[in-house]
Short mmCIF file of C-alpha atoms in Angstrom, two decimals:
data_model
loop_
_atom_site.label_atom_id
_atom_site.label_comp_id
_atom_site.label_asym_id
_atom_site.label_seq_id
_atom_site.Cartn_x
_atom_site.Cartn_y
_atom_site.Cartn_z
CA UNK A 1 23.14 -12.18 18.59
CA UNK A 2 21.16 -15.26 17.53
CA UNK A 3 18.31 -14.54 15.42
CA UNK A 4 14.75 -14.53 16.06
CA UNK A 5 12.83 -17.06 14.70
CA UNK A 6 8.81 -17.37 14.30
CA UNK A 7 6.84 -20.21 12.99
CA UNK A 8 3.60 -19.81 11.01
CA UNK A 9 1.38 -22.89 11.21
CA UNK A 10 -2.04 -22.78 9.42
CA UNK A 11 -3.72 -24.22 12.20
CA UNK A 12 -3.11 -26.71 15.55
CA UNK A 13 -6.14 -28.59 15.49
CA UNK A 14 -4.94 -32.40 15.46
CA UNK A 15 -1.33 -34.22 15.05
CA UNK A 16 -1.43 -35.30 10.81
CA UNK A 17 1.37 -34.92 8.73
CA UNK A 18 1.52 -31.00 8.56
CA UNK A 19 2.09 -31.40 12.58
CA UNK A 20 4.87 -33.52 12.56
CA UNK A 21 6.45 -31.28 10.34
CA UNK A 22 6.02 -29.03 12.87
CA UNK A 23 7.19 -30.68 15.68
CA UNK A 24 10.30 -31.76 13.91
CA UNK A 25 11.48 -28.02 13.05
CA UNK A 26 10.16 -27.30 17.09
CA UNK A 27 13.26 -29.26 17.15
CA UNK A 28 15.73 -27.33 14.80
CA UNK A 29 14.71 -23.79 17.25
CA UNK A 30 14.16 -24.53 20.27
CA UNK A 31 13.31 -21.31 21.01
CA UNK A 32 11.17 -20.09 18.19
CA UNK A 33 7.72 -18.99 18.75
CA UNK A 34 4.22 -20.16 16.95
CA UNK A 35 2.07 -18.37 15.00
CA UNK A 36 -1.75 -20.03 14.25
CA UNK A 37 -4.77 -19.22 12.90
CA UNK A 38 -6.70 -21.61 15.46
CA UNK A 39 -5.06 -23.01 18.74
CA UNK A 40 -7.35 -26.09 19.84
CA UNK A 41 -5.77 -26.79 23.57
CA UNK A 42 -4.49 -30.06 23.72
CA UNK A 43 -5.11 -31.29 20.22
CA UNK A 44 -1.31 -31.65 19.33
CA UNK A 45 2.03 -33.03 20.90
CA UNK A 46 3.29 -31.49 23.99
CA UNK A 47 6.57 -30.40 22.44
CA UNK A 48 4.49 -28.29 20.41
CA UNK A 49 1.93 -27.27 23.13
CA UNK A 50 5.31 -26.14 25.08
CA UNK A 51 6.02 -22.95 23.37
CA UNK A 52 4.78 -19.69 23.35
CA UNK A 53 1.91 -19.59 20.36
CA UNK A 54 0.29 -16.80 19.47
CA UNK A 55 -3.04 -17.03 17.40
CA UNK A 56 -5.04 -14.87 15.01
CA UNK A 57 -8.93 -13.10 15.13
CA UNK A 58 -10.23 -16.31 14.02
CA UNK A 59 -9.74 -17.93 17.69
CA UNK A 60 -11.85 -15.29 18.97
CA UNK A 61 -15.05 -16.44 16.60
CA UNK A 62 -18.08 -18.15 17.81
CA UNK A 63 -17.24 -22.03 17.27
CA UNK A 64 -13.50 -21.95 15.83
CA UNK A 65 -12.19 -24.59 17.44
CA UNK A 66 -14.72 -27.42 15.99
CA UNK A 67 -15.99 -25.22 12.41
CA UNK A 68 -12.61 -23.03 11.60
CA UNK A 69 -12.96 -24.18 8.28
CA UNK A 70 -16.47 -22.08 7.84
CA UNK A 71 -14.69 -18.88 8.19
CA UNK A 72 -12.69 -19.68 5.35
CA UNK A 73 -12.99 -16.74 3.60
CA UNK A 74 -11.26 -14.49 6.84
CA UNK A 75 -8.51 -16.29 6.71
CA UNK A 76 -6.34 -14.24 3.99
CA UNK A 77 -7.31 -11.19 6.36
CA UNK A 78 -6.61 -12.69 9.69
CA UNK A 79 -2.76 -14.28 8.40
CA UNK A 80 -2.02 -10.95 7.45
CA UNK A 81 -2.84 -9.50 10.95
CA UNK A 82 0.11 -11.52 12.95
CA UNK A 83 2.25 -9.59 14.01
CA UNK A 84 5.82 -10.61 12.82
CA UNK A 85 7.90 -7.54 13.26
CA UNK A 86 10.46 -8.86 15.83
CA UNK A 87 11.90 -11.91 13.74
CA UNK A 88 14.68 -12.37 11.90
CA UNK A 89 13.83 -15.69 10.32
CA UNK A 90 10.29 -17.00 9.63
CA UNK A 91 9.21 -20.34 8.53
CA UNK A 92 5.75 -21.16 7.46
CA UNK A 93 4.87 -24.42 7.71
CA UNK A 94 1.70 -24.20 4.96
CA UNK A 95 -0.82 -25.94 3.09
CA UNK A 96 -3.66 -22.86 3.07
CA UNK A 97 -2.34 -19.61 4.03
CA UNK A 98 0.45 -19.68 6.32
CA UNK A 99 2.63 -18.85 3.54
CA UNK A 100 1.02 -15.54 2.61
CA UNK A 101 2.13 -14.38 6.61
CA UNK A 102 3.82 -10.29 5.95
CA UNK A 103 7.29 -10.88 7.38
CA UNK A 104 9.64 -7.40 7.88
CA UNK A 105 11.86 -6.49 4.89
CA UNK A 106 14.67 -7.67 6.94
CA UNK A 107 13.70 -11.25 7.63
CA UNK A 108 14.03 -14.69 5.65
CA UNK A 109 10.89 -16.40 4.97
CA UNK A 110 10.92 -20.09 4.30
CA UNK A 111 8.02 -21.68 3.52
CA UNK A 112 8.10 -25.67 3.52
CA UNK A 113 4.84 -26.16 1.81
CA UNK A 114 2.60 -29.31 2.03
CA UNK A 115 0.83 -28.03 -1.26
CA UNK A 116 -1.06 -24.98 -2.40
CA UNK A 117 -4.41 -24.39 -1.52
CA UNK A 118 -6.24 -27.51 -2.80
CA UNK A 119 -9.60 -26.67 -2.73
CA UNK A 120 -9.11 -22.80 -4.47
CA UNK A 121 -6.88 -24.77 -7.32
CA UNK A 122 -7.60 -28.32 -8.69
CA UNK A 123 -9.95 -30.13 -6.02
CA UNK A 124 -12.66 -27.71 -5.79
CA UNK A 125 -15.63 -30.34 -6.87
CA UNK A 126 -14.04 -32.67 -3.71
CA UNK A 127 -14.95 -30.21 -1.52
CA UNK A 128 -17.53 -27.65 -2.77
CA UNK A 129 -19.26 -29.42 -5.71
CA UNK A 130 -22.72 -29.45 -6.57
CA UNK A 131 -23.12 -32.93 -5.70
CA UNK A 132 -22.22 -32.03 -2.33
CA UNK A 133 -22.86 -28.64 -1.48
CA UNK A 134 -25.96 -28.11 -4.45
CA UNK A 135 -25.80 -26.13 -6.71
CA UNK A 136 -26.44 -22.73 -5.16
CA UNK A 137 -24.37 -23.31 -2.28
CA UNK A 138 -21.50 -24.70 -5.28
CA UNK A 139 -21.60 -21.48 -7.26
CA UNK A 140 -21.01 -19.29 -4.29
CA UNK A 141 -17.96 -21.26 -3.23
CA UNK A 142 -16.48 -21.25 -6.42
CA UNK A 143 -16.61 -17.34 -6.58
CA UNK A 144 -15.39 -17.25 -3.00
CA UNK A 145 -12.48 -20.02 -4.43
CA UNK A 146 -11.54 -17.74 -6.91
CA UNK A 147 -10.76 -15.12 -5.06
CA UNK A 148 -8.55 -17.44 -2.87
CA UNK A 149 -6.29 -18.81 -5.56
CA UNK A 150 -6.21 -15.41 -7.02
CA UNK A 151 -4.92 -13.82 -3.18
CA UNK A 152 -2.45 -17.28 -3.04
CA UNK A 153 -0.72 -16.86 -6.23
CA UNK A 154 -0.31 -13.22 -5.68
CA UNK A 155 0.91 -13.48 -2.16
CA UNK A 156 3.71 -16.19 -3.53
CA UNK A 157 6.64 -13.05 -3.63
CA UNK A 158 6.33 -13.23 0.16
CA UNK A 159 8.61 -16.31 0.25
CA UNK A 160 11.83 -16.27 -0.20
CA UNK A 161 12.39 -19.89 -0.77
CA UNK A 162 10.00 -22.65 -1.29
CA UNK A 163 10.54 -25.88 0.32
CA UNK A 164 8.04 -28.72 -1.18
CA UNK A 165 7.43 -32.09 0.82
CA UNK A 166 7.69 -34.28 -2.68
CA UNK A 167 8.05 -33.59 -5.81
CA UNK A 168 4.69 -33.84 -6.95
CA UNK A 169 4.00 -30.41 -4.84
CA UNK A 170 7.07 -29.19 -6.33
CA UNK A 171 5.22 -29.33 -9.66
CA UNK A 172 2.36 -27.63 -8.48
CA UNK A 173 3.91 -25.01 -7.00
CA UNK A 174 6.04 -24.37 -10.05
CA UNK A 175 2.10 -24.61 -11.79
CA UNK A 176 0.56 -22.00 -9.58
CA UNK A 177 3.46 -19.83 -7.98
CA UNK A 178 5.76 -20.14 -11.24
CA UNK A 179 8.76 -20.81 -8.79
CA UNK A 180 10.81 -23.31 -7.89
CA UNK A 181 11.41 -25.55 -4.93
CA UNK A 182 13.79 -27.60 -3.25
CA UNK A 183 12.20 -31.16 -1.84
CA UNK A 184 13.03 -32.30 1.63
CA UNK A 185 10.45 -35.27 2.61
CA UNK A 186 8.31 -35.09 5.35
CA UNK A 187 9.70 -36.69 8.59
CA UNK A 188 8.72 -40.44 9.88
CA UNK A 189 9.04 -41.83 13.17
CA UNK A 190 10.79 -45.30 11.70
CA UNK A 191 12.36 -45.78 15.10
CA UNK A 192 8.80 -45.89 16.84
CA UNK A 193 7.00 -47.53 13.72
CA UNK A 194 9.06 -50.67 13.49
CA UNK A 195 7.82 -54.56 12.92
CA UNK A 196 7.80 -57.11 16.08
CA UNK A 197 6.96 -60.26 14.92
CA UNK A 198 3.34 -59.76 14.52
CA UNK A 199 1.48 -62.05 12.10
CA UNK A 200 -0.53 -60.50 9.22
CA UNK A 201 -3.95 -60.24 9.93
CA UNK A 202 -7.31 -60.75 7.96
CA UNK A 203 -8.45 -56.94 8.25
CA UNK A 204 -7.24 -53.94 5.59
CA UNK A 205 -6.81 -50.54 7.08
CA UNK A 206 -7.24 -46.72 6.11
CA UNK A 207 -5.17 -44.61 8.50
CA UNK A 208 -6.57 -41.09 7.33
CA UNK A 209 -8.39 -37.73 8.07
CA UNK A 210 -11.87 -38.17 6.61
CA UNK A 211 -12.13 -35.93 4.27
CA UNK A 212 -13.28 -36.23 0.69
CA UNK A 213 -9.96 -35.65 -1.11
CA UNK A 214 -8.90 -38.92 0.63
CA UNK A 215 -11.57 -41.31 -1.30
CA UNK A 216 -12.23 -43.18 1.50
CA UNK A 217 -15.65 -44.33 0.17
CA UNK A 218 -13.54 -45.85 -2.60
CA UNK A 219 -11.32 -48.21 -0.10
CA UNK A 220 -14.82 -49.37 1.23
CA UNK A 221 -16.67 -50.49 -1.80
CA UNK A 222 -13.02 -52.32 -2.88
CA UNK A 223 -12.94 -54.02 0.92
CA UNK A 224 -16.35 -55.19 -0.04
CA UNK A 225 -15.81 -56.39 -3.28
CA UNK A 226 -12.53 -58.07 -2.12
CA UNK A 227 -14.25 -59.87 1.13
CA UNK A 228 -11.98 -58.73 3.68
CA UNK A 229 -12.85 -56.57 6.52
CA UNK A 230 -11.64 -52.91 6.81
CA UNK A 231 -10.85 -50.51 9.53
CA UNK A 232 -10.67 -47.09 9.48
CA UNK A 233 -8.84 -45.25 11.87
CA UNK A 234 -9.45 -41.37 11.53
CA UNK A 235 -11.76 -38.05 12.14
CA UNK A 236 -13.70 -36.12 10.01
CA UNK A 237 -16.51 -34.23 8.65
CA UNK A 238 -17.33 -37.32 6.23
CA UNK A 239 -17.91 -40.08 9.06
CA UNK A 240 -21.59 -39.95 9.07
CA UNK A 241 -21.54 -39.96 4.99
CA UNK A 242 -19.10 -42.84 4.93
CA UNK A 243 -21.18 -44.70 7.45
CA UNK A 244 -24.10 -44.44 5.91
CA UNK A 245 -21.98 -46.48 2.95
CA UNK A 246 -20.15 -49.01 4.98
CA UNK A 247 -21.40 -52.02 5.78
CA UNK A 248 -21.19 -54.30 9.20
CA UNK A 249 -17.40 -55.34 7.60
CA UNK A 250 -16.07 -51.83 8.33
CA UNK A 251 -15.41 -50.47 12.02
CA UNK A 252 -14.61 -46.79 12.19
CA UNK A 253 -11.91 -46.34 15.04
CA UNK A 254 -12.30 -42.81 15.50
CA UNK A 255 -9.53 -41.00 17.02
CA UNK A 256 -6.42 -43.54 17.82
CA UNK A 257 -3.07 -43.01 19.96
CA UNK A 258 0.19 -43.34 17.96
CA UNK A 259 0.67 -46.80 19.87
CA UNK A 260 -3.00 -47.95 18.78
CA UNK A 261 -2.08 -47.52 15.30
CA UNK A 262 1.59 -48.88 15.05
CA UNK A 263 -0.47 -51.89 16.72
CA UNK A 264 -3.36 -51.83 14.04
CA UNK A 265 0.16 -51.36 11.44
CA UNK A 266 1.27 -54.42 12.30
CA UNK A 267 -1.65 -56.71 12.38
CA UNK A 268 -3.10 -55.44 8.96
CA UNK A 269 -2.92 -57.45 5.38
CA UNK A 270 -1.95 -54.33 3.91
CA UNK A 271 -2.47 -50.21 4.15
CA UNK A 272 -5.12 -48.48 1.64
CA UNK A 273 -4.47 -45.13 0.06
CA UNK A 274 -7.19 -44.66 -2.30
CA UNK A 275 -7.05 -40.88 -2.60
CA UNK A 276 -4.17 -38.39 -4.63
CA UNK A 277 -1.52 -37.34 -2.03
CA UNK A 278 0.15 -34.72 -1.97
CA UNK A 279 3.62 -36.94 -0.37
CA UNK A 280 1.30 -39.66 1.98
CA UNK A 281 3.29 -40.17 5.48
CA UNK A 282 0.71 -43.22 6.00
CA UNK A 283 2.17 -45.52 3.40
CA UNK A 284 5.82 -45.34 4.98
CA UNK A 285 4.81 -45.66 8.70
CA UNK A 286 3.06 -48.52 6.91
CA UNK A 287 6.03 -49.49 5.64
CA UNK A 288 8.44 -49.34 8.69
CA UNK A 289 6.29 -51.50 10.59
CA UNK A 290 6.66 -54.32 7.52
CA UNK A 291 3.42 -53.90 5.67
CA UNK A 292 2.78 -53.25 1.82
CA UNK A 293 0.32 -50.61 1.17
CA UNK A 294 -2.34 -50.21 -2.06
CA UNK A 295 -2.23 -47.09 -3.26
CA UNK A 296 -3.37 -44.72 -6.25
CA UNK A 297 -0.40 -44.31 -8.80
CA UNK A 298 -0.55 -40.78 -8.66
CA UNK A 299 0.79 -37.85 -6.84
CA UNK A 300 3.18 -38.41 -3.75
CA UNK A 301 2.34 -42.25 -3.69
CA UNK A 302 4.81 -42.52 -6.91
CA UNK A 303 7.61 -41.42 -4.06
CA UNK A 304 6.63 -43.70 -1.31
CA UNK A 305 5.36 -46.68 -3.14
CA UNK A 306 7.57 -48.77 -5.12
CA UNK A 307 5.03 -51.28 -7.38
CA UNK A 308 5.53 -54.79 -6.76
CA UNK A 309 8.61 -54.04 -3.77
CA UNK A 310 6.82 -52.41 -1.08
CA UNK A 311 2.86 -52.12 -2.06
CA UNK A 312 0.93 -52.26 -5.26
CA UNK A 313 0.44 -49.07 -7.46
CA UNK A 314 -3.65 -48.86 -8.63
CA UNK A 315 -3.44 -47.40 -12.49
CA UNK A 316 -7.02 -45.83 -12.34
CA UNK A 317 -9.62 -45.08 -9.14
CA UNK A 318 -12.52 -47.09 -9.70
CA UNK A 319 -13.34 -49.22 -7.35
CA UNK A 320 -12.76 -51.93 -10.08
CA UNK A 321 -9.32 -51.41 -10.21
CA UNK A 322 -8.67 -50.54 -6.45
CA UNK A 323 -9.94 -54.07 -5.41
CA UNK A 324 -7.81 -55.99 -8.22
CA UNK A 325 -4.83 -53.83 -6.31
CA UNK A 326 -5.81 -54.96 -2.98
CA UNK A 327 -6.30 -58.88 -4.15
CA UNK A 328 -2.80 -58.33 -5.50
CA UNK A 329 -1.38 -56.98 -2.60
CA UNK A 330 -3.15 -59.85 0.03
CA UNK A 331 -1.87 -62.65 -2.52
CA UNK A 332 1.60 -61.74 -2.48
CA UNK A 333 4.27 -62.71 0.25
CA UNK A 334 5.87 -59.32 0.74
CA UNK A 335 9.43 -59.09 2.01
CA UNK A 336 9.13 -57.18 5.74
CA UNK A 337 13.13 -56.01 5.76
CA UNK A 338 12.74 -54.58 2.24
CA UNK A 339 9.36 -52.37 3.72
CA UNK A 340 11.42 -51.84 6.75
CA UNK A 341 14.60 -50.43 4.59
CA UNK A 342 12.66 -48.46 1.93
CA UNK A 343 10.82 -46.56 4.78
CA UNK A 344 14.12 -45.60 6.59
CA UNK A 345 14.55 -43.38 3.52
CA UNK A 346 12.38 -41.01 4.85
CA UNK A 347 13.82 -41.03 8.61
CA UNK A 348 13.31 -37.88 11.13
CA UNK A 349 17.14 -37.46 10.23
CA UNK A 350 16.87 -37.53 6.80
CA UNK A 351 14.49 -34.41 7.57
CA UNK A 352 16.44 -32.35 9.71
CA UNK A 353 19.17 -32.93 7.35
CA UNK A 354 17.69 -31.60 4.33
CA UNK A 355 16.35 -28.79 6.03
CA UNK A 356 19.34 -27.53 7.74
CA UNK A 357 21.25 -27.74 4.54
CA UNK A 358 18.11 -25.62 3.35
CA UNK A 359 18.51 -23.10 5.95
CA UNK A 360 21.95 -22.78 5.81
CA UNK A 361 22.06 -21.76 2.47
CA UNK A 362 18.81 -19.63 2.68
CA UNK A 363 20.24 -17.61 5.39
CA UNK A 364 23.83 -17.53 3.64
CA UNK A 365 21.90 -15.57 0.54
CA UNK A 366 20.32 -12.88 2.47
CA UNK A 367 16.93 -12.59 1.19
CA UNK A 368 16.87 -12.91 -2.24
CA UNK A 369 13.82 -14.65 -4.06
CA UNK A 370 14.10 -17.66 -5.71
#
């Protein structure tokens, strides 16, 4: 008898990264069901909107679908209260608490994590700082934080084997789980983001959620500095903040189809990534359809973005520094078959490769923990 397989998902609110992740392992089981915390109808693709998901107390709250992130604090409690009991094999696809999901004794938990819980570990101040939150407000949080990162690092022992999507989260989760992970790279659509012919444009474009992690208000004072225009494609709780910033140069696109943006791909100078990424899918769809992309040298840009081949690597994240990047970057005649080529590396079939070779040998060790 095949074995029953579940999929834990933090949330299905939008199609980013994290979602097409999921979609791609909709793929390896077919027939596997979905576990959420929050189930916005319609918000992601229809091969995930297909199957049978199953979602926690937090759907029943006043206003989860738009403010799920208020009830932050539930969410340890309502992951714990899905109801897992029939599967064999559960994946948790997790970058907040997905992976801390109680599986039966019997069953093999693999968690492919996008990262641990950034704002209980290292980017509290992004997201919960004084200078955003006051400092009241601030000092709450951070006792409510604690208690997060202390529930996430014990709840670790759950897993049985950590996958990480680069290996900058491979570090962290060897930082705060103390284990180890194998890396499989997210999945990219490089047959759908591809070049056509399309002459560079005069316009600079952030593809991102709007969030404050992301540093978006740094990519706008550089797109000033520099002279060129900038759109922003991308939804968020910081629009109205980074509006109030921008000037008449930058055009916030709001949300975009998958065709809008291979088209806004192809017609931009190059891609900004001013933020710390955990892996960054942006900078290889980016890539596949010919363009170089800026980026911070940090984090998961060091595995996407090869300085001086396919994009320019920005040493510090000033604004300073991020425009001399960008001049760089608009100066130089980039080769579009070398962008094209380095972005295949990190094909929808390299993915299902590396995670079947995962499986395989997760499910060929029982259930030991690594």
């Amino acid at each position: 008898m095949s074995a029953r397989v579940a999929i834990v998902h933090d949330w299905l609110t939008g199609m980013r990264g994290g979602e097409r992740v999921l979609e791609a392992l909709c793929q390896m089981y077919p027939q596997a069901e979905l576990f959420t915390l929050v189930h916005v109808r319609g918000a992601v693709s229809p091969a995930i909107e297909s199957r049978k998901i199953h979602t926690s107390i937090i759907q029943r709250l006043p206003g989860a679908a738009r403010h799920y992130r208020q009830y932050l604090p539930l969410f340890p409690f309502a992951i714990e209260q899905l109801d897992l009991d029939r599967f064999d094999l559960v994946i948790s696809s997790s970058h907040c608490a997905a992976k801390a999901a109680v599986t039966p004794g019997r069953a093999i938990h693999v968690c492919y994590c996008h990262s641990p819980m950034r704002y209980a570990w290292d980017q509290f101040d992004a997201y919960f700082g004084e200078a955003r939150l006051g400092r009241v407000r601030s000092a709450v949080m951070r006792r409510v934080m604690r208690r997060l990162a202390r529930w996430d690092a014990a709840t670790e022992g759950r897993v049985n084997r950590f996958v990480a999507n680069s290996r900058y989260v491979a570090g962290r989760i060897r930082r705060y789980y103390n284990r180890e992970a194998t890396v499989v790279h997210p999945p990219v659509n490089t047959a759908f983001f591809h070049p056509d012919g399309t002459s560079r444009g005069e316009y600079l474009l952030v593809v991102s959620a709007l969030v404050p992690y992301k540093r978006l208000d740094v990519a706008i004072a550089a797109a000033k500095e520099v002279g060129l225009p900038l759109k922003i494609a991308g939804v968020g709780g910081e629009r109205r903040r980074l509006e109030r910033q921008a000037g008449p140069s930058v055009q916030f696109l709001g949300r975009v189809s998958n065709e809008q943006i291979r088209e806004l791909y192809r017609g931009a100078r190059a891609v900004l990534m001013p933020g710390e990424e955990d892996f960054g899918i942006v900078p290889v769809e980016a890539q596949a359809c010919g363009r170089p992309v800026v980026a911070l040298g940090r984090g998961g840009a060091l595995e996407t973005v090869e300085d001086g081949v396919t994009g320019v690597l920005v040493k510090d994240d000033s604004v300073e520094a991020f425009a001399a990047g960008v001049r760089t970057a608009v100066e130089r005649d980039f080769d579009a078959d070398t962008l094209r080529s380095r972005a295949e590396r990190f094909s929808e079939e390299h993915f299902l490769s590396g995670m079947r070779r995962v499986m395989d040998d997760a499910l060929g060790a029982g259930n030991p923990r690594w």
